[in-house]
Tab-separated table of C-alpha atoms in Angstrom:
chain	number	residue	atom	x	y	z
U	10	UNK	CA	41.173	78.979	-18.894
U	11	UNK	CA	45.125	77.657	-18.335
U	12	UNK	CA	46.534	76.512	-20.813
U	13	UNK	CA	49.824	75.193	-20.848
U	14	UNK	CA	52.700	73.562	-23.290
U	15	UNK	CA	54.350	70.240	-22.629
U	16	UNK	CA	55.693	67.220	-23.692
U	17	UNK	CA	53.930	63.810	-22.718
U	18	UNK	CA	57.301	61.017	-22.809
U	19	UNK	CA	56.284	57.432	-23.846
U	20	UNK	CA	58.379	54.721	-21.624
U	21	UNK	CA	58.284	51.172	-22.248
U	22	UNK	CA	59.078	50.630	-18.317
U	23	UNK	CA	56.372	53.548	-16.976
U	24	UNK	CA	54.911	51.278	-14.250
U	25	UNK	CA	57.647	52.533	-11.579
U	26	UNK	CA	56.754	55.802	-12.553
U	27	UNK	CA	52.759	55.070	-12.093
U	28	UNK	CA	53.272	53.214	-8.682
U	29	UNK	CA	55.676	56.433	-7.088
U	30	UNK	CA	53.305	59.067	-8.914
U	31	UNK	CA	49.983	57.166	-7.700
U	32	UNK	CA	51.299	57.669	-4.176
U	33	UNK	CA	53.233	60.313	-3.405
U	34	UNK	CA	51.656	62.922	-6.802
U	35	UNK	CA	48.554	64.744	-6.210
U	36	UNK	CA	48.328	65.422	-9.937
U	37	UNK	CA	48.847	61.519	-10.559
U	38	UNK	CA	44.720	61.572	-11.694
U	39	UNK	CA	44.649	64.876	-13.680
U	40	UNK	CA	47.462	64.593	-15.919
U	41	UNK	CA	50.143	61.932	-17.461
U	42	UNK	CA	53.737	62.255	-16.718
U	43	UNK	CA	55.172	65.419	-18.196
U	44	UNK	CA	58.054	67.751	-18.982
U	45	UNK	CA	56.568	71.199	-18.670
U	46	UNK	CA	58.211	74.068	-21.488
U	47	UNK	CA	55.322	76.650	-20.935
U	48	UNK	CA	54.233	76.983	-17.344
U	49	UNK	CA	50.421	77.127	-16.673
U	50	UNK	CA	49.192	80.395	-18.299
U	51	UNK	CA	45.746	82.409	-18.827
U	52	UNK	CA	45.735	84.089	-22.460
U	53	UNK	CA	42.896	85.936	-24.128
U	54	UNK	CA	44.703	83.977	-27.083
U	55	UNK	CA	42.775	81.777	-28.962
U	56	UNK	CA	43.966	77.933	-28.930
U	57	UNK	CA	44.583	78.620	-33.128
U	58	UNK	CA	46.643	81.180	-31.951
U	59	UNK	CA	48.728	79.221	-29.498
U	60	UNK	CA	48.928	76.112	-31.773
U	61	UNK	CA	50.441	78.588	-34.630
U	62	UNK	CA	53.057	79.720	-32.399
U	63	UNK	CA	53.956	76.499	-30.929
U	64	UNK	CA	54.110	74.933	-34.193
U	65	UNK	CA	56.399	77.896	-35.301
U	66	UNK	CA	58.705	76.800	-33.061
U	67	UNK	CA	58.404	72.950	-33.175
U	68	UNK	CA	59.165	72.803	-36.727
U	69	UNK	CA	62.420	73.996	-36.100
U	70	UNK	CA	63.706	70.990	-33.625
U	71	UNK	CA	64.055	67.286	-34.824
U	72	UNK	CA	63.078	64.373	-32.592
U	73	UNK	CA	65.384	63.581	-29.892
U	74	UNK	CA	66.181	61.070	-27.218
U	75	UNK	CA	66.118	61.502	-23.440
U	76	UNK	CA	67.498	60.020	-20.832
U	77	UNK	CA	66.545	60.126	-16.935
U	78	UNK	CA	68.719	58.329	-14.346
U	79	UNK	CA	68.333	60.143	-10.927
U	80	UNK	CA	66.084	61.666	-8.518
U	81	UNK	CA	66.337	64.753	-7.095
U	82	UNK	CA	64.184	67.418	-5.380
U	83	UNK	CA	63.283	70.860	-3.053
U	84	UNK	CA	61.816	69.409	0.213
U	85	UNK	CA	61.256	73.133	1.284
U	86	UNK	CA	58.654	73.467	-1.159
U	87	UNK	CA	57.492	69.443	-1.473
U	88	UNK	CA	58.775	68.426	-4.883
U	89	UNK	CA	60.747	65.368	-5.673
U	90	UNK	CA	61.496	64.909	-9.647
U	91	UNK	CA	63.440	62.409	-12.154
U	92	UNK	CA	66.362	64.370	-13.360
U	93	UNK	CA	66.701	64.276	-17.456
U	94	UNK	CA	69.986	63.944	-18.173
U	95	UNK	CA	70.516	63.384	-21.949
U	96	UNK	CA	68.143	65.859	-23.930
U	97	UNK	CA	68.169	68.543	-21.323
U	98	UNK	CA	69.711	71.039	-23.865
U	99	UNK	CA	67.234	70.532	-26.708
U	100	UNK	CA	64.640	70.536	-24.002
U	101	UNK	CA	66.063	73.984	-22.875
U	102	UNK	CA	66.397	75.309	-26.492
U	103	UNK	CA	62.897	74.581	-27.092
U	104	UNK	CA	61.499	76.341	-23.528
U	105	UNK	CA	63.563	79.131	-24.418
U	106	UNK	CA	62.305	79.563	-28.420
U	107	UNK	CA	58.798	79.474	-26.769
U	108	UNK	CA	59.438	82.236	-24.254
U	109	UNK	CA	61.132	84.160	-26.915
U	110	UNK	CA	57.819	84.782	-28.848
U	111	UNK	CA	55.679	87.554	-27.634
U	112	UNK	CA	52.713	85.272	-26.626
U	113	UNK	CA	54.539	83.230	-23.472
U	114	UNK	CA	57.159	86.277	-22.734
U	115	UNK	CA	55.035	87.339	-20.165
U	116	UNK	CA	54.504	84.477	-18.292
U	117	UNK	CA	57.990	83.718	-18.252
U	118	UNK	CA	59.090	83.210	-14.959
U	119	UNK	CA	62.325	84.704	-13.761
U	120	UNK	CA	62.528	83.822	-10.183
U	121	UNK	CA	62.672	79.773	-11.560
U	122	UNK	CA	65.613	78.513	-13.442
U	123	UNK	CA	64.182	75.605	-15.814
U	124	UNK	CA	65.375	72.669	-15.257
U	125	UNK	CA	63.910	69.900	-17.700
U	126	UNK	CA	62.481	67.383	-15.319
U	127	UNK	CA	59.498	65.099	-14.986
U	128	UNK	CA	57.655	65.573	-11.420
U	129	UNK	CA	56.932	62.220	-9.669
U	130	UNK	CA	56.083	63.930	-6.309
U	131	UNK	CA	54.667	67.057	-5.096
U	132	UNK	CA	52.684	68.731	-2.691
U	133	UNK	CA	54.633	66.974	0.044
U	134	UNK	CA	55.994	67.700	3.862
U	135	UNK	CA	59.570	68.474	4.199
U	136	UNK	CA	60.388	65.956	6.077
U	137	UNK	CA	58.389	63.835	3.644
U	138	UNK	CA	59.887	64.920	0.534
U	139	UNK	CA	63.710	64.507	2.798
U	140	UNK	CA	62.740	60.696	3.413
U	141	UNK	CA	61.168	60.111	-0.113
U	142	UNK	CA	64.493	61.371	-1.645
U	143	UNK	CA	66.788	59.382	0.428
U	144	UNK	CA	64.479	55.961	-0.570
U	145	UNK	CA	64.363	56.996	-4.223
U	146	UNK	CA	68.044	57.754	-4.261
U	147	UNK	CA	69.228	54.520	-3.370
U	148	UNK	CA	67.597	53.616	-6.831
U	149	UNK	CA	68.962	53.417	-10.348
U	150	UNK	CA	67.096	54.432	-13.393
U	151	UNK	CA	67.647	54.251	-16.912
U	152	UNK	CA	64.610	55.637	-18.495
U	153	UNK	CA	65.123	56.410	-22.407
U	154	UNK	CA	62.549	57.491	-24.944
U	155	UNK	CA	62.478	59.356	-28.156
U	156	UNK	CA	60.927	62.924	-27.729
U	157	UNK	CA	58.538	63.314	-31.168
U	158	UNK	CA	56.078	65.785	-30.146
U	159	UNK	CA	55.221	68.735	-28.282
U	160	UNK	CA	51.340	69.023	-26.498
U	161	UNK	CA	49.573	71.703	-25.586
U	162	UNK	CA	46.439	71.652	-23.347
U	163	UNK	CA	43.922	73.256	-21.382
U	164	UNK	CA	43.884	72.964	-17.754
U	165	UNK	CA	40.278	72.018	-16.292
U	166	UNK	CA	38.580	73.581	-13.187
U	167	UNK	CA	38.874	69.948	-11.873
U	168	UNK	CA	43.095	70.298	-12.649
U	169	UNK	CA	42.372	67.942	-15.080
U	170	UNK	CA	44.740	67.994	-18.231
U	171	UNK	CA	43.008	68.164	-21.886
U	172	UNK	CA	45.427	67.835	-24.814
U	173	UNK	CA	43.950	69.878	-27.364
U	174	UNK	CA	46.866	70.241	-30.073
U	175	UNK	CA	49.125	67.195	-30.783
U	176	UNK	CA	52.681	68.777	-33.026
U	177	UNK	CA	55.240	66.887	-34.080
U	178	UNK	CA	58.534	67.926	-34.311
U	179	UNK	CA	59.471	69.110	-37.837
U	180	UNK	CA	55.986	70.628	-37.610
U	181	UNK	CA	53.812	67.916	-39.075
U	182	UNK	CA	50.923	69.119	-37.183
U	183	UNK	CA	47.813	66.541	-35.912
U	184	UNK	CA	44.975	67.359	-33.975
């Protein structure tokens, strides 16, 4: 089963997020919006296992605020995204303290830069992605949260998402 680690932001102004996502996501269904640090990955691990690790590495990053102001995108490949500006360095710290353990250093992928980012449209046309990004452009957003807690879940046949491990950071650990 997939399994992946993430971050689930809570925004008092998500409804512009919901009505772009609900339209132009096809994930908008399966899973909330999201700032992927461990890409989707199949481990013989058990979910103990994977909570240990993650927790190892959550303990060792206070809470912290990010901010996302602007859209941007790859129409080749049908992705449009809200950029996180403030936070993207903790946000990088913590993807690469997660790839540094032996459990996700496999699955790391090279050929990808990360970029900290929360996907509000995929799976999209060129031109469509091109003509989403010039509409969403035009826009101005000032979306700030406090980041308090890293998820990890299991990815369902159906692509659904299922948190199974809730950790805050500063490892105080709920399930």
């Amino acid at each position: 089963m997939l399994r992946s680690v993430l971050m689930f932001p809570k925004f008092s102004m998500n409804n512009e997020i919901d009505i772009i996502r609900s339209q132009y996501d096809n994930l908008y269904y399966h899973i909330a919006p999201h700032i992927s640090l461990v890409f989707p990955f199949d481990s013989q691990l058990s979910d103990e296992q994977i909570i240990e690790v993650v927790t190892e590495v959550a303990k060792q990053y206070p809470p912290f605020e990010i901010q996302l102001q602007e859209v941007s995108g790859d129409s080749k490949h049908g992705y449009v995204w809200l950029v996180i500006d403030q936070g993207s360095s903790m946000l990088e710290k913590i993807h690469d303290a997660l790839y540094d353990k032996v459990v996700f250093r496999r699955y790391l992928r090279k050929d990808l830069p990360y970029q900290p980012h929360i996907t509000i449209a995929q799976g999209l046309m060129p031109d469509q992605t091109t003509q989403l990004l010039v509409k969403l452009q035009n826009n101005r957003y000032d979306l700030l949260t406090t980041i308090t807690e890293v998820s990890i879940e299991h990815i369902l046949d159906n692509d659904d998402s299922e948190n199974f491990a809730t950790i805050a950071l500063d490892n105080e650990y709920e399930n």
